[in-house]
Each structure stands twice: as structure tokens, then as C-alpha cells.
């Protein structure tokens, strides 16, 4: 595996456009506002998306789609309590809750209840019941089923009850019966296999999950959302699969180069590779440990800047970044000059992979 990136300066977030207050007779239709809010969420501009969603709710306070978008955007910016309230507003006994409620509300709440396994499982089951009714006569599950699959792991693995593995596998099996090739369901199954100390089986699941979408274009709607791809990177790193981890991160950063967690995971990946290089005589994949450590430093420095600029809520992530930077300081790995490579006019990536290069990565 060659080096996949060059030094890149952190970019601050663009300033939101000014708000134009519409007169009562010129209020945009709800459908147009929903479409705009959805496009902003796809672009990861969650704060601006919230502004459009709140305009919708001013016109239509019970609009279920807007409430869900509000919950998603709040979740993405780290406002967990507000996101939970938004999703709860879609469920009984809220008088404005739709009937039946959207299964996605249960799925998001299951993720937010990962500290309470029984409550999370109740939300999972409620979502499955609703989806089962909705999907009768259909051959494939919707994207909401895949969200269910990913969320199930977080609850069940977090619980240490004797029947946790069984409950988790039963739920995943139900999802895979509807959509046997669903990448997120397979990704969840991989996590279960890892918790069962079955790394080879976990690798098989991840290979199947990644294969389902790795050759898709970045604007393909079938591409999993960024949080799902970052979760896949974490699983790759746990299994020491560095090449696929870096390739997935390349795609994420091509979509959103201000994604804090992506920069963190790339820095963490290079750091682990540097440690392995030192243990293996000083090199790994034809790169010296110093080169890998330098790449790690560049990524972590960028992550730190973006974290500060965005006032990112993930404090433990920043603490780990500081810890890793301290270790790199002790090794004598200094930060790169800020102007290094900044005038090249590209996106900071070398064109190492092209065509079907993703398919050449071995997951071994």
C-alpha cells in the first residue's frame, strides 16, 4: 500500500448565507423547504438544514418528515437530548404523532438508548413490527432496515446479559431475511462476530459489506451515509485492515473534508501503522515508521484545528488526539509547515487509486 494523502491545511466552514424573511404572501411551499433541507443534510450542512426545518415546522408543526430531519441534524451536531426529544415527538403518546409512527424514530431512539439494552431492544422490535407490515409483498428492505441492523449491535454488545448475543443475532437474521446483501446488516454481524472472538468470520462479513458499495460513485444514493462508513473504518482498524480503512476514509474526505472523526481515524490509523513498522524493523508497506508517524501527525493536527473551529462536542476524541500528539512529540515528530503543499490547488490527495483499484485491496 502506498501513501494515499499529502499534507492538507484545515479549512474552516463556509459562512451561512443571509436569511431572507419572506412576506406572508411569499412563503415558500413546505415541499420546497423539505427538498432543500434534505439536500443540506446530504451535504452535511446540518446547522443550515435545521434553519429550513424550523421554517417548515412554523408552517406545519406536525410535519413528521421535518421532525425526523430535525432529529437527524441535531444528532449529527451532537445535541443528543434535543435529538431525542425530536424523535420522541414522532411516537405516541404525543398527540401529533403519525399513525403508524415512522420506524426510523424507533431506530434512532434505540441508538440513543444504548445504555439501556432492554429499552433499545423494545425500540428495535417496534421498528421491525412496523417494517414487517410495510414490507409485505416487497423483495427488499428500505434503508431504514439497514439503520436498524447497525443500531442493534450498539445496544446488545453494550449489554452483558446472558442472552445478548442471541437477541442480537435474531434481530440481524430478521433483517438479512428481507435483504440478504444489506451492507450495514453484514457490518453489524461482523461486530457481533468480533465480540464472539471470531475475527476470521468478522473479516468475511466486512468484505461482503464493503463489496456491496465500494465501487459506487460518491454521489450515488446507494452509498451508505458517512457515519456508517466511519463505523466500518473503526471495525477495519480493530481487525488491522489498514488499506481498506484508508480507502474508505479517502471517500469520506472527498465528500466532506471537514469531517472531524475522519481526520481522527486517519491519524489513528497511521499511528498504529507507525507502531507496527517500528516492531517490524522500521518499515511497513515500504514506508518507514517516521513517514507514517509524520502522516499521523498531519492528520491529528488537522483534526484538532477542525475540532476547535467547529466547537465539536466529542471531548473524548479530542483528548485522545492530544494523547497521540504527545506521543508523537516524544518521538520527535514535529508538525509540518502550514504552507507545505497548500498552493497545489488540489484537494490534498494523490491520485493513487483510479478505475477499479478498490477491488485490488486484499482483506487479509
Short mmCIF file of C-alpha atoms in Angstrom, two decimals:
data_model
loop_
_atom_site.label_atom_id
_atom_site.label_comp_id
_atom_site.label_asym_id
_atom_site.label_seq_id
_atom_site.Cartn_x
_atom_site.Cartn_y
_atom_site.Cartn_z
CA UNK A 1 0.00 0.00 0.00
CA UNK A 2 1.37 3.42 -0.93
CA UNK A 3 0.84 6.70 0.79
CA UNK A 4 -2.62 7.91 -0.03
CA UNK A 5 -2.54 11.53 1.03
CA UNK A 6 -0.38 14.64 1.21
CA UNK A 7 -0.36 17.46 3.73
CA UNK A 8 -3.58 19.43 3.77
CA UNK A 9 -4.45 22.59 5.65
CA UNK A 10 -7.64 22.65 7.70
CA UNK A 11 -10.47 24.56 6.07
CA UNK A 12 -12.95 26.46 8.13
CA UNK A 13 -16.64 26.10 7.47
CA UNK A 14 -18.19 28.48 4.97
CA UNK A 15 -20.36 31.24 6.35
CA UNK A 16 -24.07 30.61 6.08
CA UNK A 17 -25.89 32.73 3.53
CA UNK A 18 -28.00 35.59 4.90
CA UNK A 19 -31.55 34.79 5.91
CA UNK A 20 -34.24 36.39 3.77
CA UNK A 21 -37.50 36.86 5.62
CA UNK A 22 -40.43 36.10 3.35
CA UNK A 23 -43.60 38.11 3.48
CA UNK A 24 -46.73 36.10 4.38
CA UNK A 25 -47.86 36.05 0.76
CA UNK A 26 -44.47 34.80 -0.44
CA UNK A 27 -43.76 31.92 1.97
CA UNK A 28 -42.00 29.03 0.20
CA UNK A 29 -44.09 25.84 -0.01
CA UNK A 30 -43.36 23.11 2.51
CA UNK A 31 -42.36 20.67 -0.23
CA UNK A 32 -39.65 23.03 -1.48
CA UNK A 33 -38.33 23.59 2.04
CA UNK A 34 -38.25 19.84 2.69
CA UNK A 35 -36.30 19.26 -0.51
CA UNK A 36 -33.80 21.98 0.42
CA UNK A 37 -33.38 20.69 3.97
CA UNK A 38 -32.80 17.16 2.68
CA UNK A 39 -30.15 18.36 0.23
CA UNK A 40 -28.36 20.24 3.02
CA UNK A 41 -28.32 17.12 5.19
CA UNK A 42 -26.80 15.17 2.30
CA UNK A 43 -24.16 17.92 2.04
CA UNK A 44 -23.52 17.60 5.81
CA UNK A 45 -24.55 21.23 6.39
CA UNK A 46 -26.65 20.32 9.42
CA UNK A 47 -26.91 23.77 11.00
CA UNK A 48 -28.34 25.35 7.88
CA UNK A 49 -30.62 22.35 7.41
CA UNK A 50 -32.04 23.00 10.88
CA UNK A 51 -32.98 26.53 9.87
CA UNK A 52 -35.01 25.27 6.92
CA UNK A 53 -36.61 22.53 9.01
CA UNK A 54 -37.69 25.02 11.68
CA UNK A 55 -39.30 27.17 8.98
CA UNK A 56 -41.29 24.11 7.92
CA UNK A 57 -42.41 23.44 11.48
CA UNK A 58 -43.51 27.06 11.83
CA UNK A 59 -45.91 26.46 8.94
CA UNK A 60 -46.78 22.84 9.78
CA UNK A 61 -45.95 21.94 13.43
CA UNK A 62 -46.96 18.29 13.00
CA UNK A 63 -44.95 17.59 9.84
CA UNK A 64 -43.39 14.19 10.55
CA UNK A 65 -40.73 14.37 7.86
CA UNK A 66 -39.50 17.72 9.15
CA UNK A 67 -39.39 16.43 12.73
CA UNK A 68 -37.27 13.48 11.65
CA UNK A 69 -34.91 15.75 9.70
CA UNK A 70 -34.63 17.96 12.76
CA UNK A 71 -33.72 14.96 14.90
CA UNK A 72 -31.11 13.78 12.39
CA UNK A 73 -29.47 17.20 12.09
CA UNK A 74 -29.42 17.66 15.87
CA UNK A 75 -27.92 14.20 16.28
CA UNK A 76 -25.21 14.95 13.75
CA UNK A 77 -24.11 18.13 15.56
CA UNK A 78 -24.03 16.34 18.90
CA UNK A 79 -27.16 17.79 20.55
CA UNK A 80 -28.28 14.40 21.83
CA UNK A 81 -31.01 15.50 24.24
CA UNK A 82 -32.71 17.72 21.67
CA UNK A 83 -32.45 14.97 19.04
CA UNK A 84 -34.08 12.51 21.42
CA UNK A 85 -36.97 14.91 22.03
CA UNK A 86 -37.43 15.36 18.27
CA UNK A 87 -37.68 11.61 17.70
CA UNK A 88 -39.97 11.11 20.71
CA UNK A 89 -42.35 13.69 19.24
CA UNK A 90 -42.97 11.20 16.42
CA UNK A 91 -44.22 8.48 18.78
CA UNK A 92 -47.33 8.07 20.96
CA UNK A 93 -48.48 9.46 23.32
CA UNK A 94 -47.56 12.68 21.51
CA UNK A 95 -50.91 13.90 20.08
CA UNK A 96 -49.25 14.94 16.80
CA UNK A 97 -47.52 11.59 16.26
CA UNK A 98 -48.39 9.96 12.91
CA UNK A 99 -50.17 6.61 12.84
CA UNK A 100 -48.32 4.40 12.35
CA UNK A 101 -45.19 6.16 13.60
CA UNK A 102 -42.11 6.07 11.35
CA UNK A 103 -39.92 3.06 12.18
CA UNK A 104 -36.86 5.28 11.83
CA UNK A 105 -37.87 7.13 15.01
CA UNK A 106 -37.68 3.86 16.95
CA UNK A 107 -34.35 3.05 15.31
CA UNK A 108 -32.74 6.35 16.22
CA UNK A 109 -34.07 6.11 19.78
CA UNK A 110 -32.62 2.61 20.03
CA UNK A 111 -29.21 4.03 19.22
CA UNK A 112 -29.69 6.77 21.80
CA UNK A 113 -30.65 4.17 24.43
CA UNK A 114 -27.54 2.03 24.09
CA UNK A 115 -27.01 2.34 27.85
CA UNK A 116 -30.40 0.68 28.45
CA UNK A 117 -30.36 -2.58 26.45
CA UNK A 118 -33.95 -3.58 27.23
CA UNK A 119 -35.34 -0.22 26.16
CA UNK A 120 -33.22 -0.32 22.99
CA UNK A 121 -34.45 -3.81 22.15
CA UNK A 122 -38.04 -2.67 22.61
CA UNK A 123 -37.46 0.09 20.07
CA UNK A 124 -35.82 -2.39 17.70
CA UNK A 125 -38.75 -4.76 17.94
CA UNK A 126 -41.26 -1.94 17.43
CA UNK A 127 -39.38 -0.87 14.30
CA UNK A 128 -39.27 -4.43 12.99
CA UNK A 129 -43.00 -4.86 13.56
CA UNK A 130 -43.78 -1.68 11.61
CA UNK A 131 -41.36 -2.54 8.81
CA UNK A 132 -42.69 -6.07 8.53
CA UNK A 133 -46.14 -4.70 7.82
CA UNK A 134 -44.81 -2.09 5.41
CA UNK A 135 -42.59 -4.52 3.53
CA UNK A 136 -45.07 -7.32 2.96
CA UNK A 137 -45.01 -8.24 -0.70
CA UNK A 138 -41.70 -6.41 -1.28
CA UNK A 139 -38.44 -8.14 -2.08
CA UNK A 140 -36.01 -5.71 -0.44
CA UNK A 141 -35.89 -3.69 2.72
CA UNK A 142 -35.69 0.07 2.76
CA UNK A 143 -32.67 1.97 4.03
CA UNK A 144 -34.41 2.14 7.40
CA UNK A 145 -33.88 -1.60 7.88
CA UNK A 146 -30.17 -1.15 7.47
CA UNK A 147 -30.19 1.56 10.12
CA UNK A 148 -31.88 -0.97 12.39
CA UNK A 149 -29.15 -3.51 11.76
CA UNK A 150 -26.36 -1.11 12.61
CA UNK A 151 -28.06 0.15 15.74
CA UNK A 152 -28.81 -3.33 17.10
CA UNK A 153 -25.16 -4.04 17.68
CA UNK A 154 -24.57 -0.95 19.78
CA UNK A 155 -27.28 -1.92 22.23
CA UNK A 156 -26.74 -5.64 22.50
CA UNK A 157 -22.98 -5.63 22.67
CA UNK A 158 -23.20 -2.93 25.32
CA UNK A 159 -25.40 -5.18 27.44
CA UNK A 160 -23.76 -8.00 29.33
CA UNK A 161 -26.89 -10.04 29.80
CA UNK A 162 -26.60 -13.80 29.10
CA UNK A 163 -28.98 -13.67 26.12
CA UNK A 164 -27.47 -10.58 24.50
CA UNK A 165 -25.77 -12.40 21.61
CA UNK A 166 -28.87 -14.47 20.91
CA UNK A 167 -31.15 -11.44 20.87
CA UNK A 168 -28.77 -9.56 18.62
CA UNK A 169 -28.39 -12.41 16.14
CA UNK A 170 -32.14 -12.94 15.99
CA UNK A 171 -32.70 -9.31 15.10
CA UNK A 172 -29.96 -9.31 12.48
CA UNK A 173 -31.29 -12.55 11.00
CA UNK A 174 -34.71 -10.94 10.55
CA UNK A 175 -33.12 -8.04 8.67
CA UNK A 176 -31.00 -10.30 6.47
CA UNK A 177 -34.04 -12.40 5.57
CA UNK A 178 -35.51 -9.30 3.97
CA UNK A 179 -32.27 -8.05 2.42
CA UNK A 180 -29.53 -10.74 2.41
CA UNK A 181 -26.89 -8.46 0.88
CA UNK A 182 -27.54 -5.38 3.01
CA UNK A 183 -24.07 -3.94 3.78
CA UNK A 184 -24.98 -2.40 7.13
CA UNK A 185 -26.57 -5.62 8.37
CA UNK A 186 -23.42 -7.50 7.42
CA UNK A 187 -21.34 -4.82 9.11
CA UNK A 188 -23.33 -5.32 12.29
CA UNK A 189 -22.92 -9.08 12.07
CA UNK A 190 -19.16 -8.53 11.78
CA UNK A 191 -19.22 -6.61 15.05
CA UNK A 192 -21.07 -9.46 16.72
CA UNK A 193 -18.51 -11.95 15.43
CA UNK A 194 -15.74 -9.79 16.84
CA UNK A 195 -17.42 -9.77 20.24
CA UNK A 196 -17.54 -13.57 19.98
CA UNK A 197 -13.78 -13.70 19.28
CA UNK A 198 -14.33 -14.89 15.70
CA UNK A 199 -12.12 -12.46 13.73
CA UNK A 200 -12.00 -14.51 10.52
CA UNK A 201 -15.78 -14.62 10.33
CA UNK A 202 -15.86 -10.89 11.07
CA UNK A 203 -13.47 -10.22 8.16
CA UNK A 204 -15.71 -12.24 5.83
CA UNK A 205 -18.72 -10.16 6.86
CA UNK A 206 -16.85 -6.88 6.38
CA UNK A 207 -15.60 -7.93 2.96
CA UNK A 208 -19.17 -8.70 1.86
CA UNK A 209 -20.44 -5.46 3.37
CA UNK A 210 -17.78 -3.29 1.72
CA UNK A 211 -18.02 -5.05 -1.64
CA UNK A 212 -21.68 -4.05 -1.90
CA UNK A 213 -20.82 -0.34 -2.29
CA UNK A 214 -17.07 0.28 -2.57
CA UNK A 215 -17.15 0.83 -6.35
CA UNK A 216 -20.09 3.26 -6.29
CA UNK A 217 -19.62 6.91 -7.28
CA UNK A 218 -19.54 9.39 -4.40
CA UNK A 219 -22.88 10.89 -5.42
CA UNK A 220 -24.63 7.53 -5.73
CA UNK A 221 -27.66 7.45 -3.39
CA UNK A 222 -26.91 3.80 -2.58
CA UNK A 223 -23.69 4.82 -0.85
CA UNK A 224 -24.02 4.40 2.94
CA UNK A 225 -24.09 7.63 4.97
CA UNK A 226 -20.82 8.96 6.36
CA UNK A 227 -21.42 7.76 9.97
CA UNK A 228 -21.91 4.21 8.68
CA UNK A 229 -18.71 4.37 6.64
CA UNK A 230 -16.79 5.71 9.64
CA UNK A 231 -18.15 2.87 11.74
CA UNK A 232 -16.81 0.49 9.09
CA UNK A 233 -13.39 2.15 9.36
CA UNK A 234 -13.36 1.53 13.11
CA UNK A 235 -14.09 -2.14 12.51
CA UNK A 236 -11.32 -2.33 9.90
CA UNK A 237 -8.87 -0.82 12.39
CA UNK A 238 -9.88 -3.29 15.09
CA UNK A 239 -9.01 -6.07 12.66
CA UNK A 240 -5.77 -4.37 11.49
CA UNK A 241 -7.15 -3.91 7.96
CA UNK A 242 -5.38 -0.63 7.27
CA UNK A 243 -5.55 -0.44 3.46
CA UNK A 244 -9.36 -0.69 3.21
CA UNK A 245 -9.70 1.66 6.18
CA UNK A 246 -7.68 4.34 4.39
CA UNK A 247 -9.60 3.85 1.15
CA UNK A 248 -12.93 4.31 2.90
CA UNK A 249 -11.59 7.43 4.62
CA UNK A 250 -10.43 8.75 1.25
CA UNK A 251 -14.02 8.54 0.01
CA UNK A 252 -15.41 10.18 3.14
CA UNK A 253 -12.99 13.10 2.91
CA UNK A 254 -13.71 13.52 -0.79
CA UNK A 255 -17.31 14.11 0.26
CA UNK A 256 -16.62 16.19 3.38
CA UNK A 257 -13.06 17.31 4.08
CA UNK A 258 -14.13 18.90 7.38
CA UNK A 259 -15.31 15.66 8.96
CA UNK A 260 -13.55 15.66 12.33
CA UNK A 261 -13.87 11.95 13.01
CA UNK A 262 -12.46 11.05 9.59
CA UNK A 263 -9.29 13.05 10.25
CA UNK A 264 -9.05 11.47 13.70
CA UNK A 265 -9.42 7.93 12.36
CA UNK A 266 -6.89 8.52 9.60
CA UNK A 267 -4.40 9.87 12.12
CA UNK A 268 -5.08 6.95 14.44
CA UNK A 269 -4.63 4.50 11.54
CA UNK A 270 -1.25 5.96 10.55
CA UNK A 271 -0.21 5.99 14.22
CA UNK A 272 -0.95 2.27 14.60
CA UNK A 273 0.85 1.54 11.34
CA UNK A 274 3.88 3.51 12.57
CA UNK A 275 3.97 1.45 15.75
CA UNK A 276 3.83 -1.77 13.74
CA UNK A 277 6.57 -0.51 11.46
CA UNK A 278 8.84 0.03 14.47
CA UNK A 279 8.12 -3.52 15.62
CA UNK A 280 8.85 -4.92 12.15
CA UNK A 281 12.29 -3.49 11.65
CA UNK A 282 11.34 0.10 10.83
CA UNK A 283 9.10 -0.23 7.77
CA UNK A 284 5.57 -1.26 6.83
CA UNK A 285 4.32 -1.48 3.25
CA UNK A 286 7.59 0.11 2.09
CA UNK A 287 7.05 3.15 4.34
CA UNK A 288 9.32 3.99 7.26
CA UNK A 289 7.85 4.41 10.71
CA UNK A 290 8.89 8.08 10.59
CA UNK A 291 6.92 8.66 7.37
CA UNK A 292 3.85 7.00 8.85
CA UNK A 293 4.23 8.95 12.09
CA UNK A 294 4.52 12.19 10.09
CA UNK A 295 1.28 11.39 8.25
CA UNK A 296 -0.35 10.65 11.58
CA UNK A 297 0.82 13.99 12.95
CA UNK A 298 -0.55 15.89 9.96
CA UNK A 299 -3.96 14.25 10.26
CA UNK A 300 -4.21 14.72 14.02
CA UNK A 301 -3.14 18.37 13.81
CA UNK A 302 -5.85 18.97 11.22
CA UNK A 303 -8.39 17.14 13.37
CA UNK A 304 -7.52 19.31 16.35
CA UNK A 305 -7.94 22.53 14.35
CA UNK A 306 -11.29 21.44 12.90
CA UNK A 307 -12.49 20.27 16.31
CA UNK A 308 -11.78 23.70 17.76
CA UNK A 309 -13.19 25.66 14.82
CA UNK A 310 -16.41 23.66 14.77
CA UNK A 311 -16.74 23.56 18.57
CA UNK A 312 -17.18 19.84 18.12
CA UNK A 313 -18.93 18.14 21.08
CA UNK A 314 -16.81 14.95 21.16
CA UNK A 315 -14.45 15.76 24.04
CA UNK A 316 -13.05 12.20 24.47
CA UNK A 317 -11.98 12.23 20.82
CA UNK A 318 -10.05 15.46 21.35
CA UNK A 319 -8.46 14.03 24.50
CA UNK A 320 -7.23 11.01 22.56
CA UNK A 321 -5.89 13.28 19.82
CA UNK A 322 -3.94 15.21 22.46
CA UNK A 323 -2.59 11.96 23.89
CA UNK A 324 -1.41 10.75 20.47
CA UNK A 325 0.16 14.12 19.66
CA UNK A 326 2.03 13.95 22.97
CA UNK A 327 3.45 10.56 22.00
CA UNK A 328 4.47 11.89 18.59
CA UNK A 329 6.16 14.86 20.27
CA UNK A 330 8.13 12.43 22.44
CA UNK A 331 9.25 10.62 19.28
CA UNK A 332 10.46 13.90 17.78
CA UNK A 333 7.78 14.03 15.10
CA UNK A 334 7.16 17.73 14.50
CA UNK A 335 4.22 19.38 12.79
CA UNK A 336 4.56 20.09 9.06
CA UNK A 337 4.86 23.73 7.97
CA UNK A 338 1.40 25.15 7.33
CA UNK A 339 2.27 26.26 3.80
CA UNK A 340 3.53 22.85 2.73
CA UNK A 341 1.60 21.81 -0.38
CA UNK A 342 -1.13 24.40 0.16
CA UNK A 343 -0.62 26.10 -3.21
CA UNK A 344 -1.00 22.99 -5.30
CA UNK A 345 -4.65 23.76 -6.00
CA UNK A 346 -5.84 20.21 -5.46
CA UNK A 347 -7.72 18.51 -2.67
CA UNK A 348 -4.63 17.20 -0.92
CA UNK A 349 -4.88 13.63 -2.22
CA UNK A 350 -2.52 11.94 -4.60
CA UNK A 351 -4.20 10.14 -7.47
CA UNK A 352 -3.01 6.74 -6.33
CA UNK A 353 -6.26 4.88 -6.83
CA UNK A 354 -8.18 5.04 -10.06
CA UNK A 355 -10.56 2.89 -12.01
CA UNK A 356 -11.17 -0.35 -10.12
CA UNK A 357 -8.26 -0.05 -7.72
CA UNK A 358 -10.54 -0.55 -4.72
CA UNK A 359 -11.16 -4.04 -5.87
CA UNK A 360 -7.44 -4.89 -5.63
CA UNK A 361 -7.25 -4.47 -1.87
CA UNK A 362 -6.87 -7.74 -0.04
CA UNK A 363 -8.76 -8.06 3.24
CA UNK A 364 -6.33 -10.42 4.87
#
